[in-house]
Structures are given as structure tokens and as C-alpha cells.
């Protein structure tokens, strides 16, 4: 490996005195995009009742997540080229505009189209947030601020359904979108006045071929993940064609990225040091767990354990509170010692154990025992998710931070999409074996015998889901073992992320 593949030694900024106030604005924008999907999902029955278009309801979510995934790496690269502050402010402005349009939609078709605009802004918010943290805070100090990002994730997961239920219950459904306007404007003004990062415009050609090919590939992957097992069978020609398009598109994308002068996703971030692809594997596994557990844990507790649907957000507290606490503690320890490898190793162990125990649940499992299993999963996520981001940031140069962090966000989104798709197929197959109407059945409306069969099927389906997730996390544990411990500097340029045994070879080249 040549020295050219090591991170740049360009001076990295020291921590600004008001960095927490600056990051608070960044976190507010992140919260905006995270809350939105949860709030809208809760409001969807009311929206359909007003606008109609039940047969297109899935596209309200699919259009948003698809365009978010597609635009994430584009925003990240534009941030590298034209400055992170202007690109981040632009993404917030686009999100606000999309929210206003969604609230004014008069048909389901208009709503889906305006959700695309929202998704474009969300892609920039997700891509820019972690790149800004990387630009503002030296590697050694980043752990101190992990609690902030973990808190945003927890608030978004827990608060979204609660806020959505409150808004739709007390106001018109349009306020599920209009509520984004004041929050977004506050974040926009806040960051415009307080965010100061060096803006260095680079004259370079935009990699339009790379953008087109990656958009095509990601679209095929997300559509296959969304439709497989539900709209179309896994072995149908539609899904197989999407798979071919995804593989061919990715192959062509790699060829293009090797040849262009300013690639959309520099392949060097994946090949420069093994820590980066390993961090992406951890991020992918974390996305699978976050989305899968967030969807099917409340379903099990409501259907089998008889919990109230109105408390769906509160049901996640045993999992989300440990995420905030553990990630904050791990971040402080990392900042004090410069060590971090132990955390993803421990995290994947906790995840595997917690998910394995969740797979053993049945109708007789108490809320207390379920909560204890969820605590283990929360501890695992707290050790793994934010630390994977730190490992990724410390594995690339400041020059490529935007592209690297946007691809990290992309892997998290894809992990969630693929996880939900596979889990949905497993659940549907288990439930439909006994109750053809599966997830749409109200168990309380069934006669005693049919209700027992339904609850048994739901238990079997969720057991398969959590067992599959446990296997994914066991593979992530193997990835964590191969992470190279690279000391984090307190200030100045990033530490060259080369394994000690390869240093001589690197110098020789």
C-alpha cells in the first residue's frame, strides 16, 4: 500500500470553544429528518382517509427512503467540493420546502411527489451531519459528543410515534408536515450564524456518470428490498431483474470511479485501510437491528403481550435509554484513552446475546423479561453504532470526509431496508401459514381457537426475525475482531490509519 492512500496530513481544526452550541444546531436538523418518517407513518391512516389512494400508500414511505438513499452520497461529495456549510444549509432548506409542499398536498400523487423533495433534503442532512462533526472535532475528542447523536437517535425513534399520534389526534394531519417548518427554520438560522468551517471550493468536474450509475443501483436495491416478499415473490422475474440491474450498475460504477478525476465515492476510502469496510459492516448490522427491532418488537408486544398501540414509542424505552447512556460512557472512555476496538467487540456480543434471547420469547414471556432482553440490545447498539462512525472517520482523510460519511449513512439506510425486507418475508411466511390475512388481523376479533393459532404464528415469525438478526450480529462480531486499533490524536492531523506491521512496506513503496 502506498503512502498516497493514507489520510491527508492537512491540518485538522482544533475544537471551537462553542462547538456544543454549533453541534446542537446540527443535531436539531438530524432530529428533524429522523422524526419525520416516524411521525408520518403514525399519521398515514388519517392521511389515507382524507386523500384516498390506499393502493399507493407504500410509496409515501418508499419514495422518501429511496430518494434519501440515492442522494446521500451526492450531497456528501458536493460538500467535499463546494463546502460543507453551504451544502448543509441547502439541504435543510430543501427539506423545509418539501415539508411545506407535503402539508399542502391535495392528492396522494402530489404527496408522493412532494415526499421526493423532502427525501432529497433528508439525504443532505444525513450526509452532512457526521461530516461536519468530523470537520469540527479532532478524532480523540469525538467520543465526548457521541451522547448527542445517540440522544437524537433515541428521541427520533421514541418520540416520532408519540408526536405523530398527538398531532393527528389533536390537529389536522397536515401538521405532521407543517411542524417541520418552525424547527427547520430555527436550525437553519442557528447554523447560518454559528457554524464556521473552512470553505474551500475545488474546481473539478462533477462525476455525473457515477451519480447516474449509483442512483440506478441503489434504486434497484431499495426497490427489491421493498417489494420482495410482499408485492412480488423473491424469485419473481421483477425481483430478479432488479437484482441484475443492481449488480451490473455497481460493476459499471466501480469501473467509472477508477477512471474519473473526482469520483463520487473515492474507492480509496474502501481500499485505503481495512478499518473502513469493517466499520461499514458494523454500520450495516446496526441498521438491520435498529429498523428490524423498531418495527417488530412493538408488534410482538401489542399482538402477543397485549400492550396498547398508543404506547408504541414507550415500549422502546428499555432499548433506547441504554443506547444513550452506554454510547456516552464509551465516548468519554475513548476520549480519555484513545482506545476504541473493545467497544464494537463488546457491542456485537451484547447484540448477539440480546437478539438470541428475544428469539426465545413466547406468549408466556413477561414485559419485564422482554425489557431485560431489550436492555442487552440497547447496550450493544450503544457500544457499536456511534463507535463504527468514529472508526470510519478515523480511517479517511479530511478531504474525503463528506464522501466517507455519506457512504456510512448509505450503508445504515440499506441495512435497514434489507433487514425490513427479509424480516417482512420471514414474518409473512410464518403468519400466513396459519392465518392468510397475516399482519392485518385484529387478534381480539378472532374466536379463541383462531386467536391462539394467530398468536402462535406471530411468535414464530418474530422468533425467526430475531434469530436471523442474531446471526447477522455474530458475523459483525467477526468483523469487529479484525478492526485495527489506531490511536486517536487529541488535535492536529489525523493519525495515519495504517496497521503497524504494514508501516515499513508503506514507506518502502
Tab-separated table of C-alpha atoms in Angstrom:
chain	number	residue	atom	x	y	z
A	1	UNK	CA	0.000	0.000	0.000
A	2	UNK	CA	1.444	3.373	-0.974
A	3	UNK	CA	1.608	6.414	1.214
A	4	UNK	CA	-0.782	8.139	-1.136
A	5	UNK	CA	-3.573	6.005	0.221
A	6	UNK	CA	-3.062	7.219	3.764
A	7	UNK	CA	-5.162	10.071	5.165
A	8	UNK	CA	-4.007	13.531	4.346
A	9	UNK	CA	-1.900	15.370	6.860
A	10	UNK	CA	-3.630	18.655	6.160
A	11	UNK	CA	-4.209	20.490	9.403
A	12	UNK	CA	-7.380	19.473	11.133
A	13	UNK	CA	-9.186	22.189	13.109
A	14	UNK	CA	-8.981	22.302	16.864
A	15	UNK	CA	-12.241	22.115	18.797
A	16	UNK	CA	-14.046	25.504	18.692
A	17	UNK	CA	-14.988	26.930	22.075
A	18	UNK	CA	-18.696	26.907	21.217
A	19	UNK	CA	-18.677	23.530	19.457
A	20	UNK	CA	-21.538	22.134	21.591
A	21	UNK	CA	-23.757	25.047	20.589
A	22	UNK	CA	-22.831	24.527	16.948
A	23	UNK	CA	-23.435	20.776	17.130
A	24	UNK	CA	-26.766	21.400	18.829
A	25	UNK	CA	-27.936	23.038	15.594
A	26	UNK	CA	-26.597	20.091	13.578
A	27	UNK	CA	-28.385	17.648	15.900
A	28	UNK	CA	-31.618	19.645	15.589
A	29	UNK	CA	-31.512	19.212	11.816
A	30	UNK	CA	-30.775	15.487	12.243
A	31	UNK	CA	-33.712	15.158	14.619
A	32	UNK	CA	-35.904	16.860	12.044
A	33	UNK	CA	-35.253	14.199	9.402
A	34	UNK	CA	-35.372	11.279	11.867
A	35	UNK	CA	-38.678	12.329	13.420
A	36	UNK	CA	-40.373	12.919	10.090
A	37	UNK	CA	-40.677	9.335	8.890
A	38	UNK	CA	-41.914	8.130	12.301
A	39	UNK	CA	-44.469	10.935	12.562
A	40	UNK	CA	-45.726	10.397	9.016
A	41	UNK	CA	-46.039	6.625	9.494
A	42	UNK	CA	-48.288	7.205	12.503
A	43	UNK	CA	-50.385	9.737	10.584
A	44	UNK	CA	-50.797	7.606	7.441
A	45	UNK	CA	-54.241	6.111	8.276
A	46	UNK	CA	-55.639	9.632	8.705
A	47	UNK	CA	-53.919	10.836	5.518
A	48	UNK	CA	-55.393	7.968	3.501
A	49	UNK	CA	-58.816	8.669	4.951
A	50	UNK	CA	-58.604	12.244	3.651
A	51	UNK	CA	-56.735	11.875	0.343
A	52	UNK	CA	-57.645	8.288	-0.587
A	53	UNK	CA	-55.160	6.238	-2.632
A	54	UNK	CA	-54.815	3.286	-0.258
A	55	UNK	CA	-53.221	1.220	-3.040
A	56	UNK	CA	-50.360	3.755	-3.245
A	57	UNK	CA	-49.765	4.142	0.489
A	58	UNK	CA	-46.447	2.259	0.499
A	59	UNK	CA	-44.984	4.769	-1.965
A	60	UNK	CA	-45.351	7.591	0.557
A	61	UNK	CA	-42.607	5.862	2.555
A	62	UNK	CA	-40.753	4.207	-0.335
A	63	UNK	CA	-40.388	7.439	-2.330
A	64	UNK	CA	-38.871	9.188	0.697
A	65	UNK	CA	-36.430	6.421	1.701
A	66	UNK	CA	-35.423	5.693	-1.878
A	67	UNK	CA	-34.526	9.272	-2.782
A	68	UNK	CA	-32.821	9.749	0.606
A	69	UNK	CA	-30.540	6.784	-0.065
A	70	UNK	CA	-29.883	7.878	-3.648
A	71	UNK	CA	-28.980	11.492	-2.834
A	72	UNK	CA	-26.935	10.839	0.324
A	73	UNK	CA	-23.581	10.205	-1.432
A	74	UNK	CA	-24.245	13.041	-3.886
A	75	UNK	CA	-24.723	15.579	-1.081
A	76	UNK	CA	-21.634	14.222	0.664
A	77	UNK	CA	-19.471	14.689	-2.421
A	78	UNK	CA	-20.864	18.153	-3.105
A	79	UNK	CA	-19.963	19.057	0.481
A	80	UNK	CA	-16.377	17.967	-0.180
A	81	UNK	CA	-16.255	20.019	-3.394
A	82	UNK	CA	-18.172	23.196	-2.560
A	83	UNK	CA	-18.094	23.477	1.229
A	84	UNK	CA	-19.969	21.613	3.936
A	85	UNK	CA	-21.761	24.595	5.456
A	86	UNK	CA	-23.494	25.844	2.283
A	87	UNK	CA	-24.463	22.295	1.284
A	88	UNK	CA	-25.855	21.517	4.755
A	89	UNK	CA	-27.867	24.733	4.846
A	90	UNK	CA	-29.145	23.993	1.333
A	91	UNK	CA	-30.281	20.506	2.371
A	92	UNK	CA	-32.219	21.916	5.350
A	93	UNK	CA	-33.860	24.499	3.084
A	94	UNK	CA	-34.903	21.795	0.604
A	95	UNK	CA	-36.321	19.684	3.444
A	96	UNK	CA	-38.345	22.635	4.755
A	97	UNK	CA	-39.693	23.364	1.261
A	98	UNK	CA	-40.640	19.716	0.792
A	99	UNK	CA	-42.412	19.676	4.161
A	100	UNK	CA	-44.456	22.757	3.245
A	101	UNK	CA	-45.444	21.192	-0.081
A	102	UNK	CA	-46.405	17.880	1.585
A	103	UNK	CA	-48.642	19.703	4.030
A	104	UNK	CA	-50.416	21.426	1.140
A	105	UNK	CA	-50.865	18.241	-0.959
A	106	UNK	CA	-54.359	17.733	-2.362
A	107	UNK	CA	-53.951	14.170	-3.633
A	108	UNK	CA	-51.918	11.059	-2.914
A	109	UNK	CA	-49.963	11.590	-6.149
A	110	UNK	CA	-48.976	15.094	-5.070
A	111	UNK	CA	-47.995	13.853	-1.627
A	112	UNK	CA	-45.716	11.174	-3.089
A	113	UNK	CA	-44.084	13.709	-5.427
A	114	UNK	CA	-43.510	16.177	-2.590
A	115	UNK	CA	-42.092	13.405	-0.403
A	116	UNK	CA	-39.404	13.044	-3.069
A	117	UNK	CA	-38.461	16.694	-2.478
A	118	UNK	CA	-38.374	16.030	1.265
A	119	UNK	CA	-36.191	12.966	0.716
A	120	UNK	CA	-33.672	14.989	-1.298
A	121	UNK	CA	-33.230	17.322	1.677
A	122	UNK	CA	-33.070	14.422	4.147
A	123	UNK	CA	-30.229	12.865	2.162
A	124	UNK	CA	-28.169	16.025	2.603
A	125	UNK	CA	-28.972	16.316	6.302
A	126	UNK	CA	-27.858	12.755	6.968
A	127	UNK	CA	-24.727	13.055	4.829
A	128	UNK	CA	-23.658	16.434	6.221
A	129	UNK	CA	-24.153	15.913	9.935
A	130	UNK	CA	-21.383	13.383	10.528
A	131	UNK	CA	-19.075	15.075	8.023
A	132	UNK	CA	-19.447	18.337	9.983
A	133	UNK	CA	-18.624	16.538	13.233
A	134	UNK	CA	-15.524	15.153	11.528
A	135	UNK	CA	-14.567	18.631	10.303
A	136	UNK	CA	-15.157	20.385	13.648
A	137	UNK	CA	-13.814	17.852	16.154
A	138	UNK	CA	-10.419	16.049	16.143
A	139	UNK	CA	-10.589	12.226	16.311
A	140	UNK	CA	-9.663	11.918	20.000
A	141	UNK	CA	-12.370	14.376	21.057
A	142	UNK	CA	-15.267	12.932	19.033
A	143	UNK	CA	-16.235	10.439	21.710
A	144	UNK	CA	-17.303	13.284	24.008
A	145	UNK	CA	-20.076	14.197	21.603
A	146	UNK	CA	-21.394	10.710	20.849
A	147	UNK	CA	-24.077	11.067	23.515
A	148	UNK	CA	-25.599	13.911	21.492
A	149	UNK	CA	-26.001	11.805	18.348
A	150	UNK	CA	-27.216	8.804	20.353
A	151	UNK	CA	-29.798	11.013	22.072
A	152	UNK	CA	-31.063	12.226	18.690
A	153	UNK	CA	-31.466	8.625	17.523
A	154	UNK	CA	-33.335	7.703	20.688
A	155	UNK	CA	-35.601	10.763	20.619
A	156	UNK	CA	-36.373	10.168	16.950
A	157	UNK	CA	-37.261	6.505	17.495
A	158	UNK	CA	-39.295	7.023	20.660
A	159	UNK	CA	-40.693	10.496	20.108
A	160	UNK	CA	-41.752	10.047	16.477
A	161	UNK	CA	-44.724	7.728	17.093
A	162	UNK	CA	-45.775	9.690	20.193
A	163	UNK	CA	-45.596	13.029	18.362
A	164	UNK	CA	-47.382	11.568	15.344
A	165	UNK	CA	-50.207	10.253	17.499
A	166	UNK	CA	-50.539	13.583	19.321
A	167	UNK	CA	-50.521	15.684	16.151
A	168	UNK	CA	-53.064	13.562	14.286
A	169	UNK	CA	-55.235	13.223	17.381
A	170	UNK	CA	-55.400	16.932	18.215
A	171	UNK	CA	-54.672	18.708	14.910
A	172	UNK	CA	-55.115	18.189	11.178
A	173	UNK	CA	-52.786	15.549	9.633
A	174	UNK	CA	-51.115	18.311	7.626
A	175	UNK	CA	-49.402	19.448	10.819
A	176	UNK	CA	-47.398	16.226	10.702
A	177	UNK	CA	-45.504	18.103	7.943
A	178	UNK	CA	-46.028	21.730	8.957
A	179	UNK	CA	-44.412	21.062	12.346
A	180	UNK	CA	-41.106	20.711	10.462
A	181	UNK	CA	-41.204	24.352	9.359
A	182	UNK	CA	-40.510	26.143	12.679
A	183	UNK	CA	-37.988	23.505	13.776
A	184	UNK	CA	-36.226	23.640	10.428
A	185	UNK	CA	-36.118	27.434	10.353
A	186	UNK	CA	-34.598	27.519	13.840
A	187	UNK	CA	-31.906	25.039	12.752
A	188	UNK	CA	-31.285	26.993	9.548
A	189	UNK	CA	-30.846	30.376	11.280
A	190	UNK	CA	-28.857	28.812	14.124
A	191	UNK	CA	-26.315	27.175	11.819
A	192	UNK	CA	-26.116	30.140	9.438
A	193	UNK	CA	-24.947	32.308	12.334
A	194	UNK	CA	-22.907	29.884	14.464
A	195	UNK	CA	-21.454	27.286	12.088
A	196	UNK	CA	-17.997	28.245	10.832
A	197	UNK	CA	-15.998	25.702	8.855
A	198	UNK	CA	-13.358	26.417	6.199
A	199	UNK	CA	-14.921	26.673	2.749
A	200	UNK	CA	-12.525	25.644	0.018
A	201	UNK	CA	-14.078	25.457	-3.416
A	202	UNK	CA	-12.421	22.954	-5.688
A	203	UNK	CA	-12.564	23.234	-9.442
A	204	UNK	CA	-13.456	19.770	-10.615
A	205	UNK	CA	-15.849	18.084	-12.984
A	206	UNK	CA	-18.946	16.588	-11.390
A	207	UNK	CA	-18.992	12.805	-11.707
A	208	UNK	CA	-22.354	12.634	-13.488
A	209	UNK	CA	-21.734	9.109	-14.755
A	210	UNK	CA	-21.022	7.920	-11.221
A	211	UNK	CA	-24.100	9.707	-9.889
A	212	UNK	CA	-26.292	8.097	-12.566
A	213	UNK	CA	-24.942	4.575	-12.069
A	214	UNK	CA	-25.069	4.724	-8.279
A	215	UNK	CA	-28.601	6.136	-8.409
A	216	UNK	CA	-29.651	3.277	-10.689
A	217	UNK	CA	-28.011	0.638	-8.472
A	218	UNK	CA	-29.347	1.965	-5.181
A	219	UNK	CA	-32.820	2.373	-6.660
A	220	UNK	CA	-32.794	-1.260	-7.771
A	221	UNK	CA	-31.566	-2.454	-4.353
A	222	UNK	CA	-34.094	-0.423	-2.354
A	223	UNK	CA	-36.995	-1.324	-4.657
A	224	UNK	CA	-36.091	-5.011	-4.466
A	225	UNK	CA	-35.846	-4.762	-0.681
A	226	UNK	CA	-39.221	-3.022	-0.531
A	227	UNK	CA	-41.140	-5.260	-2.940
A	228	UNK	CA	-39.580	-8.705	-2.397
A	229	UNK	CA	-41.787	-10.996	-0.348
A	230	UNK	CA	-44.712	-8.578	-0.370
A	231	UNK	CA	-45.607	-7.115	-3.766
A	232	UNK	CA	-43.623	-9.757	-5.678
A	233	UNK	CA	-42.184	-13.139	-4.751
A	234	UNK	CA	-38.457	-13.317	-4.055
A	235	UNK	CA	-37.944	-15.499	-7.148
A	236	UNK	CA	-40.172	-13.467	-9.466
A	237	UNK	CA	-38.793	-12.026	-12.710
A	238	UNK	CA	-39.333	-8.487	-11.397
A	239	UNK	CA	-37.065	-9.028	-8.366
A	240	UNK	CA	-34.522	-10.995	-10.394
A	241	UNK	CA	-34.337	-8.182	-12.961
A	242	UNK	CA	-33.820	-5.630	-10.193
A	243	UNK	CA	-31.003	-7.810	-8.863
A	244	UNK	CA	-29.329	-7.920	-12.282
A	245	UNK	CA	-29.665	-4.149	-12.665
A	246	UNK	CA	-28.142	-3.602	-9.198
A	247	UNK	CA	-25.157	-5.885	-9.829
A	248	UNK	CA	-24.475	-4.554	-13.336
A	249	UNK	CA	-24.872	-0.949	-12.159
A	250	UNK	CA	-22.439	-1.432	-9.272
A	251	UNK	CA	-19.881	-3.114	-11.532
A	252	UNK	CA	-20.024	-0.230	-14.015
A	253	UNK	CA	-19.938	2.274	-11.137
A	254	UNK	CA	-16.678	0.789	-9.839
A	255	UNK	CA	-15.133	0.968	-13.329
A	256	UNK	CA	-16.153	4.617	-13.680
A	257	UNK	CA	-14.885	5.575	-10.210
A	258	UNK	CA	-11.465	4.147	-11.044
A	259	UNK	CA	-11.116	6.412	-14.085
A	260	UNK	CA	-12.631	9.808	-13.232
A	261	UNK	CA	-10.509	12.555	-11.675
A	262	UNK	CA	-13.027	13.462	-8.944
A	263	UNK	CA	-15.042	10.314	-8.153
A	264	UNK	CA	-18.395	10.479	-6.368
A	265	UNK	CA	-17.269	7.820	-3.871
A	266	UNK	CA	-13.462	7.578	-3.885
A	267	UNK	CA	-12.624	3.879	-3.844
A	268	UNK	CA	-9.615	4.772	-1.710
A	269	UNK	CA	-11.895	5.158	1.321
A	270	UNK	CA	-12.714	1.439	0.992
A	271	UNK	CA	-9.262	0.233	-0.012
A	272	UNK	CA	-7.036	2.666	1.913
A	273	UNK	CA	-7.354	0.808	5.187
A	274	UNK	CA	-9.314	-2.236	6.260
A	275	UNK	CA	-10.947	-0.372	9.162
A	276	UNK	CA	-13.306	1.494	6.852
A	277	UNK	CA	-15.030	-1.506	5.200
A	278	UNK	CA	-15.147	-3.190	8.618
A	279	UNK	CA	-16.847	-0.090	10.033
A	280	UNK	CA	-19.352	-0.264	7.153
A	281	UNK	CA	-20.098	-3.897	8.058
A	282	UNK	CA	-20.805	-2.824	11.652
A	283	UNK	CA	-22.983	0.041	10.398
A	284	UNK	CA	-24.936	-2.292	8.126
A	285	UNK	CA	-25.588	-4.701	11.009
A	286	UNK	CA	-26.629	-1.821	13.255
A	287	UNK	CA	-29.109	-0.631	10.622
A	288	UNK	CA	-30.611	-4.115	10.390
A	289	UNK	CA	-31.118	-4.252	14.158
A	290	UNK	CA	-32.410	-0.687	14.555
A	291	UNK	CA	-35.031	-0.966	11.822
A	292	UNK	CA	-35.959	-4.584	12.474
A	293	UNK	CA	-36.252	-4.310	16.245
A	294	UNK	CA	-38.010	-0.964	15.951
A	295	UNK	CA	-40.680	-2.494	13.731
A	296	UNK	CA	-41.247	-5.974	15.156
A	297	UNK	CA	-40.693	-5.549	18.890
A	298	UNK	CA	-43.763	-3.288	19.286
A	299	UNK	CA	-45.708	-5.655	17.009
A	300	UNK	CA	-44.932	-8.623	19.278
A	301	UNK	CA	-45.721	-6.688	22.430
A	302	UNK	CA	-49.020	-5.412	21.060
A	303	UNK	CA	-50.200	-8.622	19.381
A	304	UNK	CA	-48.926	-11.292	21.771
A	305	UNK	CA	-48.392	-9.497	25.076
A	306	UNK	CA	-51.451	-7.250	24.790
A	307	UNK	CA	-49.729	-3.862	25.058
A	308	UNK	CA	-51.587	-0.722	23.956
A	309	UNK	CA	-50.768	0.584	20.480
A	310	UNK	CA	-50.848	4.157	21.818
A	311	UNK	CA	-47.736	3.363	23.871
A	312	UNK	CA	-45.710	2.055	20.923
A	313	UNK	CA	-42.995	4.647	21.464
A	314	UNK	CA	-42.716	3.964	25.198
A	315	UNK	CA	-42.328	0.242	24.506
A	316	UNK	CA	-38.889	1.008	23.058
A	317	UNK	CA	-37.564	2.781	26.170
A	318	UNK	CA	-35.802	-0.293	27.645
A	319	UNK	CA	-33.770	-0.500	24.440
A	320	UNK	CA	-33.212	3.181	23.663
A	321	UNK	CA	-32.248	4.507	27.116
A	322	UNK	CA	-29.183	2.191	27.309
A	323	UNK	CA	-28.164	3.378	23.814
A	324	UNK	CA	-27.797	6.947	25.105
A	325	UNK	CA	-26.130	6.034	28.403
A	326	UNK	CA	-23.691	3.460	27.014
A	327	UNK	CA	-22.650	5.484	23.960
A	328	UNK	CA	-21.974	8.495	26.196
A	329	UNK	CA	-19.827	6.439	28.593
A	330	UNK	CA	-17.982	4.706	25.746
A	331	UNK	CA	-17.320	8.060	24.100
A	332	UNK	CA	-15.822	9.538	27.273
A	333	UNK	CA	-13.624	6.472	27.788
A	334	UNK	CA	-12.473	6.636	24.177
A	335	UNK	CA	-11.626	10.339	24.503
A	336	UNK	CA	-9.666	9.683	27.694
A	337	UNK	CA	-7.714	6.648	26.461
A	338	UNK	CA	-7.718	6.880	22.669
A	339	UNK	CA	-8.814	3.216	22.553
A	340	UNK	CA	-11.972	2.033	20.824
A	341	UNK	CA	-11.671	-1.507	19.421
A	342	UNK	CA	-13.064	-3.120	22.564
A	343	UNK	CA	-16.389	-1.300	22.209
A	344	UNK	CA	-17.630	-2.758	18.896
A	345	UNK	CA	-16.378	-6.174	20.042
A	346	UNK	CA	-18.412	-5.928	23.260
A	347	UNK	CA	-21.303	-4.323	21.398
A	348	UNK	CA	-21.715	-7.140	18.898
A	349	UNK	CA	-21.529	-9.692	21.754
A	350	UNK	CA	-24.366	-7.908	23.590
A	351	UNK	CA	-26.368	-7.607	20.365
A	352	UNK	CA	-25.999	-11.295	19.540
A	353	UNK	CA	-26.953	-12.338	23.074
A	354	UNK	CA	-29.891	-9.936	23.358
A	355	UNK	CA	-31.354	-10.831	19.983
A	356	UNK	CA	-30.844	-14.537	20.654
A	357	UNK	CA	-32.819	-14.200	23.895
A	358	UNK	CA	-35.560	-12.199	22.117
A	359	UNK	CA	-35.855	-15.145	19.728
A	360	UNK	CA	-36.903	-17.343	22.672
A	361	UNK	CA	-39.952	-15.226	23.589
A	362	UNK	CA	-43.442	-16.721	23.546
A	363	UNK	CA	-46.912	-15.817	24.831
A	364	UNK	CA	-45.803	-16.507	28.399
A	365	UNK	CA	-42.848	-14.108	28.350
A	366	UNK	CA	-43.446	-11.175	30.697
A	367	UNK	CA	-42.932	-7.499	29.875
A	368	UNK	CA	-40.160	-7.415	32.479
A	369	UNK	CA	-38.208	-10.236	30.873
A	370	UNK	CA	-38.712	-8.751	27.409
A	371	UNK	CA	-37.460	-5.427	28.757
A	372	UNK	CA	-34.306	-7.077	30.125
A	373	UNK	CA	-33.571	-8.631	26.740
A	374	UNK	CA	-34.115	-5.229	25.122
A	375	UNK	CA	-31.637	-3.658	27.542
A	376	UNK	CA	-28.952	-6.042	26.242
A	377	UNK	CA	-29.746	-4.994	22.668
A	378	UNK	CA	-29.623	-1.326	23.688
A	379	UNK	CA	-26.218	-1.777	25.331
A	380	UNK	CA	-24.976	-3.471	22.173
A	381	UNK	CA	-26.220	-0.665	19.946
A	382	UNK	CA	-24.670	1.933	22.267
A	383	UNK	CA	-21.279	0.266	22.030
A	384	UNK	CA	-21.475	-0.360	18.284
A	385	UNK	CA	-23.308	2.265	16.245
A	386	UNK	CA	-21.573	5.524	17.168
A	387	UNK	CA	-18.193	3.832	17.543
A	388	UNK	CA	-18.493	2.477	14.000
A	389	UNK	CA	-18.867	6.065	12.823
A	390	UNK	CA	-15.747	7.108	14.752
A	391	UNK	CA	-13.742	4.241	13.255
A	392	UNK	CA	-14.889	5.270	9.785
A	393	UNK	CA	-13.988	8.931	10.382
A	394	UNK	CA	-10.529	7.992	11.625
A	395	UNK	CA	-9.913	5.842	8.546
A	396	UNK	CA	-10.107	8.561	5.876
A	397	UNK	CA	-8.574	11.933	5.132
A	398	UNK	CA	-10.373	15.167	5.968
A	399	UNK	CA	-10.560	15.790	2.207
A	400	UNK	CA	-12.834	12.745	1.699
A	401	UNK	CA	-14.788	13.074	4.959
A	402	UNK	CA	-18.063	14.016	3.266
A	403	UNK	CA	-17.999	11.118	0.810
A	404	UNK	CA	-16.956	8.678	3.532
A	405	UNK	CA	-19.659	9.735	5.998
A	406	UNK	CA	-22.337	9.808	3.330
A	407	UNK	CA	-21.487	6.239	2.365
A	408	UNK	CA	-21.694	5.337	6.064
A	409	UNK	CA	-25.184	6.812	6.189
A	410	UNK	CA	-25.983	4.956	2.974
A	411	UNK	CA	-24.942	1.601	4.489
A	412	UNK	CA	-27.109	2.278	7.536
A	413	UNK	CA	-30.111	3.014	5.314
A	414	UNK	CA	-29.505	-0.019	3.114
A	415	UNK	CA	-29.072	-2.216	6.192
A	416	UNK	CA	-32.446	-1.091	7.441
A	417	UNK	CA	-34.143	-1.555	4.070
A	418	UNK	CA	-32.702	-5.005	3.505
A	419	UNK	CA	-33.409	-6.013	7.093
A	420	UNK	CA	-37.034	-4.943	6.939
A	421	UNK	CA	-37.481	-6.720	3.603
A	422	UNK	CA	-36.026	-10.028	4.789
A	423	UNK	CA	-37.769	-9.804	8.157
A	424	UNK	CA	-41.060	-8.989	6.462
A	425	UNK	CA	-40.745	-12.062	4.255
A	426	UNK	CA	-39.945	-14.300	7.244
A	427	UNK	CA	-42.835	-12.900	9.254
A	428	UNK	CA	-45.361	-13.097	6.413
A	429	UNK	CA	-44.442	-16.700	5.662
A	430	UNK	CA	-44.797	-17.722	9.324
A	431	UNK	CA	-48.106	-15.942	9.888
A	432	UNK	CA	-49.787	-16.796	6.604
A	433	UNK	CA	-49.188	-20.490	7.224
A	434	UNK	CA	-51.954	-20.302	9.853
A	435	UNK	CA	-53.777	-17.025	9.170
A	436	UNK	CA	-53.876	-15.941	5.492
A	437	UNK	CA	-54.621	-12.310	6.377
A	438	UNK	CA	-51.458	-12.195	8.498
A	439	UNK	CA	-50.498	-8.780	9.740
A	440	UNK	CA	-53.898	-7.182	9.057
A	441	UNK	CA	-55.780	-9.382	11.529
A	442	UNK	CA	-57.015	-7.981	14.844
A	443	UNK	CA	-56.389	-10.893	17.254
A	444	UNK	CA	-59.061	-9.659	19.667
A	445	UNK	CA	-61.683	-10.042	16.917
A	446	UNK	CA	-60.865	-13.718	16.362
A	447	UNK	CA	-62.557	-16.675	18.106
A	448	UNK	CA	-60.487	-18.393	20.793
A	449	UNK	CA	-59.057	-21.173	18.616
A	450	UNK	CA	-58.162	-18.887	15.716
A	451	UNK	CA	-56.680	-16.327	18.098
A	452	UNK	CA	-54.371	-18.932	19.631
A	453	UNK	CA	-53.228	-20.012	16.153
A	454	UNK	CA	-52.590	-16.407	15.175
A	455	UNK	CA	-50.576	-15.621	18.313
A	456	UNK	CA	-48.534	-18.789	17.815
A	457	UNK	CA	-47.809	-17.748	14.230
A	458	UNK	CA	-46.781	-14.211	15.285
A	459	UNK	CA	-44.494	-15.680	17.955
A	460	UNK	CA	-42.911	-18.000	15.398
A	461	UNK	CA	-42.444	-15.162	12.909
A	462	UNK	CA	-40.787	-12.801	15.387
A	463	UNK	CA	-38.611	-15.649	16.661
A	464	UNK	CA	-37.275	-16.221	13.137
A	465	UNK	CA	-36.659	-12.486	12.760
A	466	UNK	CA	-34.630	-12.098	15.940
A	467	UNK	CA	-32.694	-15.300	15.307
A	468	UNK	CA	-31.729	-14.030	11.841
A	469	UNK	CA	-30.698	-10.670	13.333
A	470	UNK	CA	-28.587	-12.513	15.936
A	471	UNK	CA	-26.759	-14.350	13.142
A	472	UNK	CA	-26.090	-11.033	11.367
A	473	UNK	CA	-24.640	-9.595	14.592
A	474	UNK	CA	-22.493	-12.703	15.116
A	475	UNK	CA	-20.958	-12.018	11.691
A	476	UNK	CA	-20.486	-8.378	12.726
A	477	UNK	CA	-18.620	-9.642	15.818
A	478	UNK	CA	-16.163	-11.386	13.499
A	479	UNK	CA	-15.708	-8.096	11.616
A	480	UNK	CA	-15.101	-6.210	14.884
A	481	UNK	CA	-12.279	-8.607	15.803
A	482	UNK	CA	-10.366	-7.548	12.677
A	483	UNK	CA	-10.516	-3.805	13.446
A	484	UNK	CA	-7.010	-2.367	13.862
A	485	UNK	CA	-6.529	-0.247	16.988
A	486	UNK	CA	-5.193	3.099	15.707
A	487	UNK	CA	-4.524	5.693	18.451
A	488	UNK	CA	-6.665	8.816	18.147
A	489	UNK	CA	-4.952	12.188	18.372
A	490	UNK	CA	-6.286	14.933	20.624
A	491	UNK	CA	-5.677	17.605	17.950
A	492	UNK	CA	-3.958	18.225	14.677
A	493	UNK	CA	-3.984	15.996	11.614
A	494	UNK	CA	-5.493	12.519	11.730
A	495	UNK	CA	-3.243	9.655	12.702
A	496	UNK	CA	-2.230	7.672	9.596
A	497	UNK	CA	-4.514	4.658	9.715
A	498	UNK	CA	-2.042	2.005	8.758
A	499	UNK	CA	-1.530	-1.145	10.745
A	500	UNK	CA	1.919	-1.093	12.449
A	501	UNK	CA	3.070	-4.228	10.672
A	502	UNK	CA	2.474	-2.592	7.277
A	503	UNK	CA	4.246	0.704	8.029
A	504	UNK	CA	7.587	-0.405	6.659
A	505	UNK	CA	6.004	-1.697	3.477
A	506	UNK	CA	4.131	1.544	3.043
A	507	UNK	CA	7.302	3.575	3.454
A	508	UNK	CA	9.182	1.359	1.051
A	509	UNK	CA	6.586	1.957	-1.627
